[in-house]
Amino acid sequence: MFAKTLRTFTLGALVLALLLGPSPVGPVYAQEATATPAPEAEETPAPEEDIEEPEEVDEVTAEADETEALAETAERTLALTVYNQDLGLVKDLRPINLEAGLNEVRFSDVPSGIDATSVHLSTLGPAEIAFLEQNYEYDLVSSRKLLQKYVDQTIALTTTEGQEITGTLLSGADDIVLDTEDGIRVIRLDQVQQFAFPTLPEGLITRPTLVWLVDAATGGTVPVQVTYLTSGITWQANYVAMLSADDDALDITGWVTVDNRSGATYPEAKLKLVAGEVNVVQDQQIVKEVMMAREMAAGAPAVTEREFFEYHIYEVERPVTVRDNQTKQIEFVQVADVPVEKVLVYEPQPRMRPMYGAVYADRSYGVTSDKTIQVRVEFTNSEEGGLGIPLPKGVVRVFKEDIDGGAEFVGEDSIDHTPKDELVSLLLGEAFDVVGERVQTAYQQRGEREVMETIEITIRNHKDEDITVHAIEHLYRAQDAEITEATLEYEMLDASTARFLVDVKADGEATLEYTVLYRW
């Protein structure tokens, strides 16, 4: 096998001011090379004597043969990596034909959202190539730009009444001003049905185009790879979950949804999706890949997951065509009977945190009487529960089968990127038959740096079954908070959040009371 060498050229600054003139040879457009199978060698018996030493091979000839062989085996391949943050990385490998001397190489199928400062060009093989200039041309053709380019030149137009007028264009900024044989004519733009221009003016193009000026020592086909970043493409996860009849299990199907508005189509691309918040500085990104492959499920899944730096990659196992202005969905996980728990939560306070070195001493601050009881479905993202995979952030829509066999929508919630073995809590809505009430029954200022407060919480259950409500209380007035008395046991979820489990009989009510001492 021949060795692979790499020559690179990176655009360090925006090259919008550089305009390529016509090259001494015609433009060379990137195209695929046709592979030709090598003929089989005939077996020749070795002579019994007078064995000659092999002739020395010229190094330049060997390098040329190596480049040609590499080019013949290369086909155009696309790799597309999509991030959550309106960012995509494109790697486009294709063979190009070059002539000895100067060549103008044009890639016209690039997205309009390309970041021209991120373009990176490399050649595979030992070809002697010098990259002299790199340009990104984006002056796209339009009727207004054509009119600007044709000032002081002859054009023809047809009015909405069918009249044909030919003359020298003096202005096309607002109305059309023509110098005709009959004098100066002014035609309102809304009265023009059609323009006729002799040719497309130099400098106007139909699609955004990357252009290189290349100096090749010899002619031939050379495989090159272009890598760049583009905006206008993103992805997210979407989940559809079916809740069991007794609310204790979920069937979950996960889809990755790619939204492409970058201005280009990526045919038969190797698609990767990066889950995690990647830091982007000045619209540029350095991408590193860690090849630590790991399957999400048994068999041959459509999408596999693996570690990627401090993030996770979801890689589609087959080539995917992502068209411009298209939303594409690909299934990446499907599990059944994930154990879940339906949880009723009473959390009337906003999630307030105590201020460092200060106190909320106003008696009424943070006191609320919100009656809403949240309905949540919770499960652990574990292998024992049928999951145990990193779940990318997205929206989870939950349905439940009704008595007539049809599925009804019961709520949705969004999740953040969730590692394995972490709790997933989905807020689906509000309980209809359960209400809560929170009142402050006592408040006392004890000296300059102490406040004591007593809170009473009442839960009323109008259902015909017993329930348990999780009452969440945020101890927000000061950092040093101590519950001195409570009518129920509690658990501190963190330094300033307490959870009480309130059991309520069917068609009954229950009351919780606790006192907290704040110091600062």
Coordinates of C-alpha atoms in Angstrom, one line a residue:
M1 CA 0.0 0.0 0.0
F2 CA 1.2 3.4 -0.7
A3 CA 1.6 6.0 2.0
K4 CA -0.9 8.8 2.5
T5 CA 0.5 12.3 2.9
L6 CA -1.4 15.4 3.7
R7 CA -1.0 19.0 2.4
T8 CA -3.2 21.6 3.8
F9 CA -4.2 25.2 3.1
T10 CA -6.4 27.1 5.6
L11 CA -8.1 30.5 5.1
G12 CA -6.9 32.6 8.0
A13 CA -9.1 35.7 7.4
L14 CA -12.1 36.5 5.4
V15 CA -11.2 36.7 1.7
L16 CA -14.3 38.5 0.4
A17 CA -12.1 41.2 -1.1
L18 CA -10.1 38.9 -3.3
L19 CA -11.6 38.4 -6.7
L20 CA -10.1 35.9 -9.1
G21 CA -9.6 36.8 -12.7
P22 CA -9.7 34.3 -15.5
S23 CA -6.9 31.7 -15.3
P24 CA -4.5 31.0 -18.2
V25 CA -6.4 27.7 -18.6
G26 CA -10.1 27.1 -18.5
P27 CA -11.9 26.6 -15.2
V28 CA -11.6 23.0 -13.8
Y29 CA -14.8 21.9 -12.1
A30 CA -14.6 19.3 -9.3
Q31 CA -15.8 15.9 -10.6
E32 CA -15.6 12.3 -9.8
A33 CA -12.9 10.1 -11.3
T34 CA -13.8 6.8 -12.9
A35 CA -12.1 3.8 -11.3
T36 CA -10.4 1.4 -13.8
P37 CA -9.6 -2.1 -12.6
A38 CA -5.9 -3.0 -13.0
P39 CA -5.2 -6.0 -15.3
E40 CA -4.2 -9.2 -13.7
A41 CA -0.4 -10.0 -13.9
E42 CA 0.7 -13.1 -15.8
E43 CA 2.7 -15.6 -14.0
T44 CA 6.3 -15.9 -15.3
P45 CA 8.6 -18.6 -14.2
A46 CA 11.7 -17.4 -12.6
P47 CA 14.9 -18.1 -14.6
E48 CA 17.2 -20.7 -13.1
E49 CA 20.2 -18.5 -13.4
D50 CA 21.5 -15.1 -14.2
I51 CA 18.8 -13.4 -12.0
E52 CA 19.0 -9.6 -12.6
E53 CA 18.7 -7.0 -9.9
P54 CA 15.4 -5.0 -10.1
E55 CA 15.8 -1.6 -11.9
E56 CA 15.8 1.5 -9.8
V57 CA 12.4 3.3 -9.9
D58 CA 12.5 7.0 -10.4
E59 CA 11.1 8.7 -7.3
V60 CA 9.1 11.3 -9.3
T61 CA 7.5 8.7 -11.4
A62 CA 6.6 6.6 -8.3
E63 CA 5.0 9.6 -6.7
A64 CA 3.0 10.3 -9.8
D65 CA 1.8 6.7 -10.0
E66 CA 0.9 6.8 -6.3
T67 CA -1.2 9.9 -6.7
E68 CA -3.0 8.5 -9.8
A69 CA -3.8 5.2 -8.0
L70 CA -5.2 7.1 -5.0
A71 CA -7.3 9.3 -7.3
E72 CA -8.7 6.3 -9.1
T73 CA -9.9 4.7 -5.9
A74 CA -11.4 7.9 -4.5
E75 CA -15.1 8.6 -4.8
R76 CA -16.9 11.7 -3.6
T77 CA -17.9 11.2 0.0
L78 CA -19.7 13.6 2.4
A79 CA -19.6 13.6 6.2
L80 CA -21.9 15.9 8.1
T81 CA -21.7 16.6 11.8
V82 CA -24.6 18.6 13.3
Y83 CA -24.5 20.4 16.7
N84 CA -27.4 21.6 18.9
Q85 CA -26.4 25.2 18.3
D86 CA -27.2 26.1 14.7
L87 CA -23.9 24.7 13.6
G88 CA -22.8 22.0 11.2
L89 CA -19.3 20.7 10.1
V90 CA -19.1 19.5 6.5
K91 CA -16.2 17.2 5.2
D92 CA -16.4 16.9 1.4
L93 CA -13.9 14.5 -0.2
R94 CA -13.9 14.4 -4.0
P95 CA -11.4 13.9 -6.9
I96 CA -10.6 16.8 -9.2
N97 CA -8.9 17.0 -12.6
L98 CA -5.9 19.4 -12.8
E99 CA -3.7 20.4 -15.7
A100 CA -0.1 21.3 -15.4
G101 CA 0.2 25.0 -14.5
L102 CA -2.5 27.3 -13.1
N103 CA -6.0 26.0 -12.5
E104 CA -9.2 27.6 -11.2
V105 CA -11.1 25.1 -9.1
R106 CA -14.7 25.9 -8.3
F107 CA -17.0 24.2 -5.7
S108 CA -20.4 25.7 -6.4
D109 CA -22.5 23.4 -4.3
V110 CA -21.7 24.9 -0.9
P111 CA -24.2 26.3 1.6
S112 CA -25.1 29.9 1.8
G113 CA -24.6 29.7 5.6
I114 CA -20.9 28.7 5.2
D115 CA -18.4 30.4 7.5
A116 CA -15.7 31.4 5.0
T117 CA -13.0 31.8 7.7
S118 CA -13.3 28.1 8.6
V119 CA -12.6 26.6 5.2
H120 CA -9.8 24.1 5.2
L121 CA -8.5 22.4 2.0
S122 CA -6.2 19.3 2.0
T123 CA -4.9 17.0 -0.7
L124 CA -4.4 13.2 -0.3
G125 CA -1.3 11.8 -1.9
P126 CA 2.1 13.2 -2.8
A127 CA 0.9 15.5 -5.6
E128 CA 3.0 18.7 -6.2
I129 CA 0.3 21.3 -5.7
A130 CA 0.5 24.9 -4.5
F131 CA -2.7 26.7 -3.4
L132 CA -2.2 30.4 -4.4
E133 CA -5.6 31.9 -3.5
Q134 CA -8.9 31.0 -1.9
N135 CA -12.1 33.0 -2.4
Y136 CA -15.7 32.7 -1.3
E137 CA -17.9 34.3 -4.0
Y138 CA -21.5 35.1 -2.9
D139 CA -22.6 37.9 -5.2
L140 CA -25.7 36.1 -6.3
V141 CA -27.6 37.1 -9.4
S142 CA -30.9 39.0 -9.0
S143 CA -33.0 41.3 -11.1
R144 CA -31.8 44.4 -9.2
K145 CA -28.1 43.4 -9.4
L146 CA -28.5 42.7 -13.2
L147 CA -29.9 46.2 -13.6
Q148 CA -27.0 47.7 -11.6
K149 CA -24.5 45.8 -13.8
Y150 CA -26.1 46.9 -17.1
V151 CA -26.1 50.6 -16.5
D152 CA -24.8 52.4 -19.7
Q153 CA -25.5 49.2 -21.7
T154 CA -28.2 48.1 -24.0
I155 CA -31.1 46.0 -22.7
A156 CA -34.6 45.1 -23.8
L157 CA -37.8 45.0 -21.9
T158 CA -41.5 44.1 -22.4
T159 CA -44.2 46.0 -20.6
T160 CA -47.4 44.6 -19.1
E161 CA -49.2 45.9 -22.2
G162 CA -47.0 43.9 -24.5
Q163 CA -44.8 46.8 -25.8
E164 CA -41.2 45.9 -26.5
I165 CA -38.6 48.7 -25.7
T166 CA -34.9 48.6 -26.4
G167 CA -32.4 51.2 -25.2
T168 CA -29.4 52.1 -23.1
L169 CA -30.1 51.7 -19.4
L170 CA -29.5 55.0 -17.6
S171 CA -31.0 53.9 -14.2
G172 CA -32.7 51.0 -12.6
A173 CA -32.7 52.0 -9.0
D174 CA -36.4 52.9 -8.8
D175 CA -38.1 53.3 -12.1
I176 CA -36.4 52.1 -15.4
V177 CA -34.8 55.0 -17.3
L178 CA -33.9 54.1 -20.9
D179 CA -32.2 56.2 -23.7
T180 CA -34.1 55.0 -26.8
E181 CA -34.2 56.1 -30.4
D182 CA -37.3 58.1 -29.5
G183 CA -35.7 59.8 -26.5
I184 CA -35.5 59.2 -22.8
R185 CA -38.2 56.8 -21.6
V186 CA -39.2 56.3 -18.0
I187 CA -41.0 53.0 -17.3
R188 CA -42.4 52.2 -13.8
L189 CA -41.0 49.0 -12.5
D190 CA -44.4 47.6 -11.8
Q191 CA -45.2 48.0 -15.5
V192 CA -42.4 45.8 -16.7
Q193 CA -43.4 42.2 -17.5
Q194 CA -40.0 41.0 -18.7
F195 CA -36.3 42.0 -19.0
A196 CA -33.9 40.7 -21.6
F197 CA -30.1 40.8 -21.0
P198 CA -27.5 39.6 -23.5
T199 CA -25.3 37.7 -21.0
L200 CA -24.8 37.2 -17.3
P201 CA -22.4 40.0 -16.2
E202 CA -19.0 39.0 -14.9
G203 CA -18.9 38.6 -11.1
L204 CA -22.5 37.5 -10.7
I205 CA -23.1 33.8 -9.9
T206 CA -26.2 31.7 -9.4
R207 CA -24.9 29.9 -6.3
P208 CA -22.4 30.6 -3.5
T209 CA -19.1 29.3 -4.7
L210 CA -15.6 28.4 -3.2
V211 CA -12.8 29.2 -5.7
W212 CA -9.2 28.2 -5.5
L213 CA -6.3 29.3 -7.7
V214 CA -4.1 26.2 -7.9
D215 CA -0.6 25.7 -9.4
A216 CA 0.0 22.0 -10.3
A217 CA 3.4 20.7 -11.2
T218 CA 1.8 17.9 -13.4
G219 CA -1.6 17.2 -14.7
G220 CA -3.9 14.4 -13.4
T221 CA -6.7 13.6 -11.0
V222 CA -6.1 14.4 -7.3
P223 CA -8.4 13.7 -4.4
V224 CA -9.0 16.7 -2.2
Q225 CA -11.0 17.2 1.0
V226 CA -12.7 20.5 1.9
T227 CA -13.8 21.0 5.5
Y228 CA -15.9 24.0 6.7
L229 CA -18.5 25.1 9.2
T230 CA -21.9 26.3 8.3
S231 CA -24.9 27.8 10.1
G232 CA -28.5 27.1 9.3
I233 CA -28.5 23.5 10.4
T234 CA -29.3 22.1 13.8
W235 CA -30.9 19.0 15.5
Q236 CA -32.8 18.0 18.5
A237 CA -34.3 14.9 20.0
N238 CA -38.0 14.2 20.2
Y239 CA -39.5 11.4 22.2
V240 CA -42.9 9.8 22.0
A241 CA -44.0 7.8 25.2
M242 CA -47.0 5.6 25.8
L243 CA -48.1 5.3 29.4
S244 CA -49.5 2.1 30.6
A245 CA -53.1 1.7 31.9
D246 CA -52.0 1.7 35.6
D247 CA -49.4 4.5 35.1
D248 CA -46.4 2.4 36.1
A249 CA -44.6 1.8 32.8
L250 CA -43.7 3.7 29.6
D251 CA -42.9 2.6 26.1
I252 CA -40.5 5.2 24.7
T253 CA -39.5 5.9 21.1
G254 CA -36.8 8.5 20.5
W255 CA -36.2 10.4 17.2
V256 CA -33.5 12.7 16.1
T257 CA -34.9 15.6 14.1
V258 CA -32.4 17.4 11.8
D259 CA -33.5 20.8 10.4
N260 CA -31.5 21.9 7.4
R261 CA -31.8 25.6 6.3
S262 CA -28.1 26.0 5.4
G263 CA -28.7 26.6 1.7
A264 CA -27.3 23.2 0.5
T265 CA -28.2 19.6 0.1
Y266 CA -25.9 16.9 1.5
P267 CA -26.4 13.7 -0.6
E268 CA -25.6 10.3 0.9
A269 CA -23.7 11.8 3.8
K270 CA -22.3 10.1 6.8
L271 CA -24.3 11.8 9.5
K272 CA -23.2 12.5 13.1
L273 CA -25.1 14.4 15.8
V274 CA -23.3 15.9 18.7
A275 CA -25.2 16.2 22.0
G276 CA -23.8 18.8 24.4
E277 CA -23.2 22.6 24.6
V278 CA -20.1 23.3 22.5
N279 CA -18.4 26.6 23.1
V280 CA -18.2 28.7 20.0
V281 CA -15.9 31.7 19.9
Q282 CA -16.3 34.3 17.2
D283 CA -18.3 31.9 15.0
Q284 CA -15.4 29.5 14.8
Q285 CA -15.1 26.0 16.2
I286 CA -12.3 23.4 16.6
V287 CA -13.6 19.9 16.3
K288 CA -11.9 16.9 17.8
E289 CA -13.2 13.3 17.6
V290 CA -12.5 10.5 20.1
M291 CA -13.2 7.1 18.5
M292 CA -14.7 5.1 21.4
A293 CA -17.5 3.3 19.7
R294 CA -20.3 1.8 21.8
E295 CA -23.7 0.5 20.7
M296 CA -26.8 1.7 22.4
A297 CA -28.7 -1.6 22.1
A298 CA -28.3 -5.1 21.0
G299 CA -28.2 -6.1 17.3
A300 CA -27.5 -3.6 14.6
P301 CA -29.2 -0.3 15.6
A302 CA -29.9 2.5 13.1
V303 CA -28.1 5.0 15.3
T304 CA -25.1 4.3 17.7
E305 CA -23.9 6.4 20.5
R306 CA -20.3 7.0 21.6
E307 CA -18.3 9.3 23.8
F308 CA -17.0 12.5 22.1
F309 CA -14.6 14.6 24.1
E310 CA -16.9 15.7 27.0
Y311 CA -20.0 15.3 24.9
H312 CA -21.8 12.4 23.1
I313 CA -22.1 11.5 19.4
Y314 CA -25.0 9.8 17.8
E315 CA -23.9 8.3 14.5
V316 CA -26.3 7.1 11.8
E317 CA -25.2 3.8 10.5
R318 CA -26.2 4.3 6.9
P319 CA -25.7 7.1 4.4
V320 CA -28.4 9.8 4.7
T321 CA -29.4 12.5 2.3
V322 CA -30.2 15.8 4.1
R323 CA -31.9 18.1 1.6
D324 CA -32.0 21.9 1.9
N325 CA -35.2 23.2 3.6
Q326 CA -36.0 19.8 4.9
T327 CA -36.8 18.4 8.4
K328 CA -35.7 14.8 8.7
Q329 CA -36.4 12.4 11.5
I330 CA -34.4 9.2 12.3
E331 CA -35.3 6.8 15.1
F332 CA -32.5 6.3 17.5
V333 CA -34.0 4.5 20.5
Q334 CA -37.0 2.2 21.2
V335 CA -37.6 0.6 24.5
A336 CA -40.7 -0.9 26.2
D337 CA -41.9 -1.2 29.8
V338 CA -39.6 1.4 31.4
P339 CA -40.7 1.4 35.1
V340 CA -42.1 4.8 36.0
E341 CA -43.9 6.4 39.0
K342 CA -46.6 9.0 38.8
V343 CA -45.8 11.7 41.4
L344 CA -48.1 14.5 42.7
V345 CA -46.0 17.5 43.6
Y346 CA -47.1 20.7 45.6
E347 CA -44.4 23.4 45.0
P348 CA -46.2 26.7 45.4
Q349 CA -43.0 28.8 45.8
P350 CA -40.7 29.7 42.9
R351 CA -37.3 28.1 43.2
M352 CA -35.7 30.8 45.2
R353 CA -32.2 30.6 46.6
P354 CA -30.9 32.4 49.7
M355 CA -28.6 35.4 49.1
Y356 CA -25.0 35.0 50.5
G357 CA -24.6 37.1 53.6
A358 CA -28.1 38.7 53.4
V359 CA -31.6 38.0 54.5
Y360 CA -35.2 38.4 53.0
A361 CA -36.6 39.9 56.2
D362 CA -39.9 41.2 54.7
R363 CA -42.6 39.0 56.3
S364 CA -44.7 38.7 53.2
Y365 CA -41.8 38.1 50.8
G366 CA -42.2 34.7 49.1
V367 CA -45.4 33.8 50.8
T368 CA -47.9 32.3 48.3
S369 CA -51.2 30.5 48.3
D370 CA -51.0 28.8 44.9
K371 CA -53.3 25.7 44.9
T372 CA -51.8 24.0 41.9
I373 CA -50.7 20.3 42.3
Q374 CA -48.3 19.2 39.6
V375 CA -48.6 15.8 37.9
R376 CA -45.2 14.3 37.1
V377 CA -44.0 11.0 35.7
E378 CA -40.5 10.0 36.9
F379 CA -38.1 7.3 35.9
T380 CA -34.4 6.5 36.2
N381 CA -32.3 6.3 33.1
S382 CA -30.8 3.0 34.0
E383 CA -29.9 -0.3 32.3
E384 CA -32.2 -2.1 34.8
G385 CA -35.1 0.0 33.5
G386 CA -34.3 -0.8 29.8
L387 CA -32.4 2.4 29.1
G388 CA -29.0 3.3 30.6
I389 CA -27.9 5.5 27.6
P390 CA -27.1 9.2 27.4
L391 CA -30.4 10.9 26.4
P392 CA -30.0 14.1 24.3
K393 CA -32.2 17.0 25.3
G394 CA -35.5 17.3 23.6
V395 CA -39.3 17.2 24.1
V396 CA -41.0 14.1 25.5
R397 CA -44.7 13.8 24.5
V398 CA -46.7 11.3 26.6
F399 CA -49.8 9.5 25.5
K400 CA -52.1 7.0 27.3
E401 CA -54.4 4.4 25.9
D402 CA -58.1 5.1 26.6
I403 CA -60.8 2.5 27.2
D404 CA -61.8 2.6 23.5
G405 CA -58.3 1.5 22.5
G406 CA -57.3 5.0 21.2
A407 CA -54.3 6.9 22.5
E408 CA -54.9 10.3 24.1
F409 CA -52.3 13.0 24.7
V410 CA -51.7 13.6 28.5
G411 CA -48.9 16.1 28.4
E412 CA -45.3 16.9 27.4
D413 CA -42.2 18.3 28.9
S414 CA -38.6 19.0 27.8
I415 CA -35.5 17.3 29.2
D416 CA -31.9 18.4 29.3
H417 CA -29.0 16.2 28.2
T418 CA -29.4 13.4 30.7
P419 CA -26.5 11.0 31.5
K420 CA -27.2 7.3 32.4
D421 CA -28.4 6.5 35.9
E422 CA -29.9 10.0 36.4
L423 CA -33.6 10.7 37.2
V424 CA -35.9 12.0 34.5
S425 CA -38.9 14.0 35.8
L426 CA -41.6 14.9 33.3
L427 CA -44.2 17.6 34.2
L428 CA -47.3 16.6 32.4
G429 CA -49.9 18.9 33.8
E430 CA -52.0 19.8 36.9
A431 CA -54.2 17.5 39.0
F432 CA -57.9 18.3 38.7
D433 CA -59.1 16.7 41.9
V434 CA -56.3 17.6 44.3
V435 CA -55.6 21.1 45.6
G436 CA -53.1 22.6 48.0
E437 CA -52.9 25.6 50.3
R438 CA -49.9 27.3 52.0
V439 CA -50.2 29.9 54.7
Q440 CA -47.8 31.6 57.1
T441 CA -49.1 31.1 60.6
A442 CA -46.3 32.8 62.5
Y443 CA -43.4 35.2 61.9
Q444 CA -41.0 36.5 64.6
Q445 CA -37.9 38.7 64.4
R446 CA -35.5 37.4 67.1
G447 CA -32.7 39.8 67.6
E448 CA -30.8 41.5 64.8
R449 CA -29.7 38.3 63.0
E450 CA -32.5 35.7 63.6
V451 CA -35.9 35.2 62.1
M452 CA -38.4 32.3 62.9
E453 CA -41.2 31.4 60.6
T454 CA -44.0 28.8 60.8
I455 CA -45.7 27.5 57.6
E456 CA -48.9 25.4 57.4
I457 CA -49.6 23.4 54.2
T458 CA -53.0 21.7 53.6
I459 CA -53.7 19.1 50.9
R460 CA -57.3 18.3 50.0
N461 CA -58.0 15.1 48.0
H462 CA -61.3 14.9 46.1
K463 CA -60.4 11.6 44.5
D464 CA -61.9 8.2 45.5
E465 CA -58.4 6.8 46.2
D466 CA -55.6 7.5 48.7
I467 CA -52.7 9.6 47.4
T468 CA -49.3 10.8 48.5
V469 CA -48.3 14.4 47.7
H470 CA -44.7 15.6 47.6
A471 CA -44.6 19.0 49.3
I472 CA -41.5 20.9 48.2
E473 CA -40.4 23.8 50.4
H474 CA -37.6 26.3 49.6
L475 CA -35.9 27.8 52.7
Y476 CA -34.9 31.0 50.9
R477 CA -34.7 33.7 53.6
A478 CA -31.1 33.1 54.6
Q479 CA -28.3 30.6 54.0
D480 CA -28.3 29.4 57.5
A481 CA -31.7 27.7 57.8
E482 CA -32.7 25.1 60.3
I483 CA -36.1 23.3 60.6
T484 CA -36.7 23.2 64.4
E485 CA -40.1 21.5 64.4
A486 CA -42.2 19.6 61.9
T487 CA -45.4 17.5 62.1
L488 CA -44.1 15.1 59.4
E489 CA -40.7 13.7 58.6
Y490 CA -38.8 15.4 55.7
E491 CA -35.8 15.0 53.5
M492 CA -33.3 17.8 52.6
L493 CA -32.9 17.6 48.8
D494 CA -30.1 20.2 49.0
A495 CA -29.0 22.8 51.6
S496 CA -32.1 24.9 51.1
T497 CA -34.8 22.5 49.8
A498 CA -37.0 20.2 51.9
R499 CA -39.4 17.5 50.8
F500 CA -42.3 16.3 52.9
L501 CA -44.4 13.3 51.9
V502 CA -48.0 14.0 52.7
D503 CA -50.4 11.0 52.8
V504 CA -54.0 12.0 52.1
K505 CA -57.0 9.7 52.4
A506 CA -59.6 9.4 49.7
D507 CA -62.0 12.4 49.7
G508 CA -60.1 13.7 52.7
E509 CA -57.4 16.3 53.7
A510 CA -54.1 16.4 55.5
T511 CA -52.1 19.2 57.1
L512 CA -48.4 19.7 57.5
E513 CA -46.8 22.3 59.7
Y514 CA -43.2 23.2 60.2
T515 CA -41.1 25.9 61.8
V516 CA -37.7 27.1 60.4
L517 CA -35.1 29.3 62.1
Y518 CA -33.0 31.6 59.9
R519 CA -29.7 33.1 61.0
W520 CA -27.3 35.4 59.1

